[in-house]
Amino acid sequence: MGKLFDVVLLILILLSVIFVMVESVGGLHQEVYDLLYVGEWIITIFFTLEYIARVITVKKPSRYIFSFYGIIDFLSTIPLYLSFILVGSNYLLTVRALRLLRVFRILKITRYIGESNKLKRALLHSRAKIFVFLFAVLIVSVIAGTLMYLIEGAESGFKSIPVSVYWCIVTLTTVGFGDIAPVTPAGQLLATIIMILGYGIIAVPTGIVSAEYAKSDDYVHVNTQSCPNCNAPKHRDDAKYCHKCGQLLNPEKHS
């Protein structure tokens, strides 16, 4: 029943987000907007009752109220009530999409939280390297932007050094809005170098984080000892029994 309730809750969350998205579309019949408004209120009342029920039934209400899910549940409930005071606040109902995180509980994939913690540790351990890398990219952008300003000038759209640095950052990140473009051969050559450099720059943070992530794996040291019964290799240094058949590895040592 708990799983069924969570599935129904997810469906209502999706409907609520869809209602808000459709309501922002202009040109629809007034009957459609009226139906969406009624549907939002029905879902909001359901969420309100669900939030109150959770607060009443949990052993430590304050723990739930100030938890991550408790705060999200509260924020996803109040926007429509605030619409009586603040015009347009009902569009904040899209915050309910965060409640879709409950899918982790429903699909029984909370075991992947350990992997997310490893990724978090990898990012924390590599933050100094990433900061230095970003600082270097910023220096390159300033230098290249200044050069482009000197080469192209205001007549080509590079009206100032900040604008040129903006163009360089856009080019380095391979976004390429196309709002500014060099027209001289020298400027196009510099732009080509920056674009090629951008592909290499994209790979650097990935390599830094990947290296730290690989280090964060829980390494268990194993030796070359084989089981005298089944010949299974790679046992832990502190292992007393075979991990495959359960045979005592060193009878004379443990006798």
CSV table of C-alpha atoms in Angstrom, one decimal, residues 48-247:
chain,number,residue,atom,x,y,z
A,48,THR,CA,-1.7,19.5,2.0
A,49,LEU,CA,-3.5,16.5,3.6
A,50,GLU,CA,-0.5,14.3,2.8
A,51,TYR,CA,1.9,16.8,4.4
A,52,ILE,CA,-0.2,17.1,7.6
A,53,ALA,CA,-0.6,13.3,7.8
A,54,ARG,CA,3.2,12.9,7.6
A,55,VAL,CA,3.8,15.5,10.3
A,56,ILE,CA,1.2,13.8,12.6
A,57,THR,CA,2.3,10.2,12.1
A,58,VAL,CA,6.1,10.5,12.3
A,59,LYS,CA,7.7,9.9,15.6
A,60,LYS,CA,9.8,13.1,15.4
A,61,PRO,CA,7.9,15.7,13.4
A,62,SER,CA,10.6,18.4,13.6
A,63,ARG,CA,13.1,16.0,12.1
A,64,TYR,CA,10.8,15.5,9.1
A,65,ILE,CA,9.8,19.1,8.8
A,66,PHE,CA,13.4,20.3,8.5
A,67,SER,CA,14.6,17.4,6.4
A,68,PHE,CA,15.3,17.8,2.7
A,69,TYR,CA,12.0,16.0,1.7
A,70,GLY,CA,10.1,17.8,4.4
A,71,ILE,CA,11.1,21.2,3.1
A,72,ILE,CA,10.4,20.2,-0.5
A,73,ASP,CA,7.0,18.9,0.5
A,74,PHE,CA,6.2,22.2,2.3
A,75,LEU,CA,7.4,24.4,-0.6
A,76,SER,CA,5.4,22.3,-3.1
A,77,THR,CA,2.2,22.9,-1.1
A,78,ILE,CA,2.1,26.6,-0.4
A,79,PRO,CA,2.4,28.3,-3.8
A,80,LEU,CA,-1.3,28.1,-4.7
A,81,TYR,CA,-2.3,29.4,-1.3
A,82,LEU,CA,0.2,32.3,-1.8
A,83,SER,CA,-1.6,33.2,-5.1
A,84,PHE,CA,-4.3,34.9,-3.0
A,85,ILE,CA,-1.6,37.3,-1.7
A,86,LEU,CA,1.0,37.3,-4.5
A,87,VAL,CA,-0.2,37.4,-8.0
A,88,GLY,CA,1.5,34.8,-10.2
A,89,SER,CA,3.0,32.7,-7.4
A,90,ASN,CA,1.0,29.7,-8.5
A,91,TYR,CA,3.6,29.1,-11.2
A,92,LEU,CA,6.0,28.2,-8.4
A,93,LEU,CA,4.0,24.9,-8.3
A,94,THR,CA,6.7,23.6,-10.7
A,95,VAL,CA,8.8,23.1,-7.6
A,96,ARG,CA,6.8,19.9,-7.1
A,97,ALA,CA,9.0,18.4,-9.7
A,98,LEU,CA,11.6,18.0,-7.0
A,99,ARG,CA,9.3,15.6,-5.2
A,100,LEU,CA,9.9,13.2,-8.1
A,101,LEU,CA,13.1,12.3,-6.2
A,102,ARG,CA,10.8,9.9,-4.3
A,103,VAL,CA,11.3,7.6,-7.3
A,104,PHE,CA,14.5,6.5,-5.7
A,105,ARG,CA,12.5,5.0,-2.9
A,106,ILE,CA,9.9,3.4,-5.2
A,107,LEU,CA,12.3,1.7,-7.6
A,108,LYS,CA,14.5,0.4,-4.7
A,109,ILE,CA,17.6,2.1,-6.1
A,110,THR,CA,18.8,3.8,-2.9
A,111,ARG,CA,21.9,1.6,-3.2
A,112,TYR,CA,23.1,4.1,-5.8
A,113,ILE,CA,23.4,6.8,-3.1
A,114,GLY,CA,26.8,5.3,-2.2
A,115,GLU,CA,27.9,6.0,-5.7
A,116,SER,CA,26.7,9.6,-5.5
A,117,ASN,CA,28.6,10.0,-2.3
A,118,LYS,CA,31.8,8.8,-4.1
A,119,LEU,CA,31.2,11.4,-6.8
A,120,LYS,CA,30.7,14.1,-4.2
A,121,ARG,CA,34.0,13.1,-2.5
A,122,ALA,CA,35.8,13.1,-5.9
A,123,LEU,CA,34.5,16.6,-6.7
A,124,LEU,CA,35.5,17.9,-3.2
A,125,HIS,CA,39.0,16.4,-3.6
A,126,SER,CA,39.5,17.8,-7.1
A,127,ARG,CA,38.1,21.3,-6.3
A,128,ALA,CA,41.6,22.9,-6.0
A,129,LYS,CA,42.7,21.5,-9.3
A,130,ILE,CA,39.4,22.6,-11.0
A,131,PHE,CA,39.8,26.0,-9.5
A,132,VAL,CA,43.3,26.4,-10.9
A,133,PHE,CA,42.1,25.1,-14.3
A,134,LEU,CA,39.2,27.6,-14.4
A,135,PHE,CA,41.6,30.4,-13.4
A,136,ALA,CA,43.9,29.4,-16.2
A,137,VAL,CA,40.9,29.4,-18.7
A,138,LEU,CA,40.0,32.8,-17.5
A,139,ILE,CA,43.5,34.1,-18.1
A,140,VAL,CA,43.5,32.6,-21.6
A,141,SER,CA,40.1,34.2,-22.3
A,142,VAL,CA,41.3,37.6,-21.2
A,143,ILE,CA,44.5,37.4,-23.3
A,144,ALA,CA,42.7,36.0,-26.4
A,145,GLY,CA,39.9,38.5,-26.0
A,146,THR,CA,42.3,41.4,-25.8
A,147,LEU,CA,44.1,40.2,-28.9
A,148,MET,CA,40.8,39.8,-30.8
A,149,TYR,CA,39.8,43.3,-29.8
A,150,LEU,CA,43.2,44.7,-31.1
A,151,ILE,CA,42.8,42.6,-34.4
A,152,GLU,CA,39.1,43.2,-35.2
A,153,GLY,CA,38.1,46.4,-33.4
A,154,ALA,CA,34.6,47.9,-32.9
A,155,GLU,CA,33.7,47.8,-36.6
A,156,SER,CA,33.6,44.0,-36.5
A,157,GLY,CA,31.4,43.9,-33.3
A,158,PHE,CA,34.3,43.7,-30.8
A,159,LYS,CA,33.3,47.0,-29.2
A,160,SER,CA,35.3,46.6,-26.0
A,161,ILE,CA,37.7,44.2,-24.3
A,162,PRO,CA,34.9,42.8,-22.0
A,163,VAL,CA,32.8,42.1,-25.1
A,164,SER,CA,35.8,40.4,-26.7
A,165,VAL,CA,36.4,38.3,-23.6
A,166,TYR,CA,32.7,37.3,-23.7
A,167,TRP,CA,33.1,36.2,-27.3
A,168,CYS,CA,36.3,34.2,-26.3
A,169,ILE,CA,34.5,32.4,-23.5
A,170,VAL,CA,31.6,31.5,-25.7
A,171,THR,CA,34.0,30.2,-28.3
A,172,LEU,CA,36.1,28.2,-25.9
A,173,THR,CA,33.1,26.5,-24.4
A,174,THR,CA,32.0,25.6,-28.0
A,175,VAL,CA,28.6,27.3,-27.5
A,176,GLY,CA,29.0,29.7,-30.4
A,177,PHE,CA,26.0,32.0,-30.3
A,178,GLY,CA,27.2,33.6,-33.6
A,179,ASP,CA,26.3,37.1,-32.4
A,180,ILE,CA,29.9,38.2,-32.9
A,181,ALA,CA,32.3,36.8,-35.5
A,182,PRO,CA,35.7,37.9,-36.8
A,183,VAL,CA,36.0,39.0,-40.4
A,184,THR,CA,39.7,39.5,-40.9
A,185,PRO,CA,42.0,36.6,-41.8
A,186,ALA,CA,44.1,37.2,-38.6
A,187,GLY,CA,41.0,37.2,-36.5
A,188,GLN,CA,39.6,34.1,-38.1
A,189,LEU,CA,43.0,32.3,-37.5
A,190,LEU,CA,42.9,33.3,-33.8
A,191,ALA,CA,39.3,32.1,-33.6
A,192,THR,CA,40.3,28.8,-35.1
A,193,ILE,CA,43.0,28.3,-32.5
A,194,ILE,CA,40.5,29.2,-29.7
A,195,MET,CA,37.9,26.7,-31.0
A,196,ILE,CA,40.4,23.9,-31.3
A,197,LEU,CA,41.7,24.8,-27.8
A,198,GLY,CA,38.1,24.6,-26.5
A,199,TYR,CA,37.8,20.9,-27.3
A,200,GLY,CA,40.9,20.2,-25.2
A,201,ILE,CA,39.7,22.4,-22.4
A,202,ILE,CA,36.4,20.5,-22.1
A,203,ALA,CA,38.2,17.2,-21.5
A,204,VAL,CA,40.4,18.5,-18.7
A,205,PRO,CA,37.8,18.8,-15.8
A,206,THR,CA,36.4,15.4,-16.8
A,207,GLY,CA,39.8,13.8,-16.5
A,208,ILE,CA,40.5,15.5,-13.1
A,209,VAL,CA,37.2,14.3,-11.6
A,210,SER,CA,37.5,10.8,-13.2
A,211,ALA,CA,41.0,10.4,-11.7
A,212,GLU,CA,39.7,11.4,-8.2
A,213,TYR,CA,36.7,9.2,-8.6
A,214,ALA,CA,38.9,6.2,-9.4
A,215,LYS,CA,40.9,6.9,-6.3
A,216,SER,CA,37.8,7.0,-4.2
A,217,ASP,CA,37.0,3.4,-4.9
A,218,ASP,CA,37.2,1.3,-1.7
A,219,TYR,CA,40.3,-0.7,-2.4
A,220,VAL,CA,40.6,-4.0,-0.6
A,221,HIS,CA,44.1,-5.5,-0.6
A,222,VAL,CA,44.2,-9.2,-1.6
A,223,ASN,CA,47.1,-11.6,-1.8
A,224,THR,CA,48.1,-14.5,-4.1
A,225,GLN,CA,47.2,-17.2,-1.6
A,226,SER,CA,45.1,-20.0,-3.1
A,227,CYS,CA,42.6,-22.1,-1.3
A,228,PRO,CA,43.9,-25.6,-0.5
A,229,ASN,CA,40.5,-27.1,-1.3
A,230,CYS,CA,39.2,-25.3,-4.4
A,231,ASN,CA,42.3,-23.4,-5.5
A,232,ALA,CA,40.4,-20.1,-5.5
A,233,PRO,CA,42.9,-17.1,-5.6
A,234,LYS,CA,42.8,-13.5,-4.4
A,235,HIS,CA,41.9,-13.7,-0.7
A,236,ARG,CA,42.0,-10.8,1.7
A,237,ASP,CA,45.1,-10.5,3.9
A,238,ASP,CA,42.9,-11.0,7.0
A,239,ALA,CA,40.8,-13.8,5.6
A,240,LYS,CA,40.5,-17.0,7.6
A,241,TYR,CA,38.2,-18.9,5.3
A,242,CYS,CA,38.0,-19.2,1.5
A,243,HIS,CA,35.5,-16.8,0.0
A,244,LYS,CA,34.3,-19.5,-2.5
A,245,CYS,CA,34.0,-22.8,-0.5
A,246,GLY,CA,34.5,-21.7,3.1
A,247,GLN,CA,37.6,-23.9,3.6
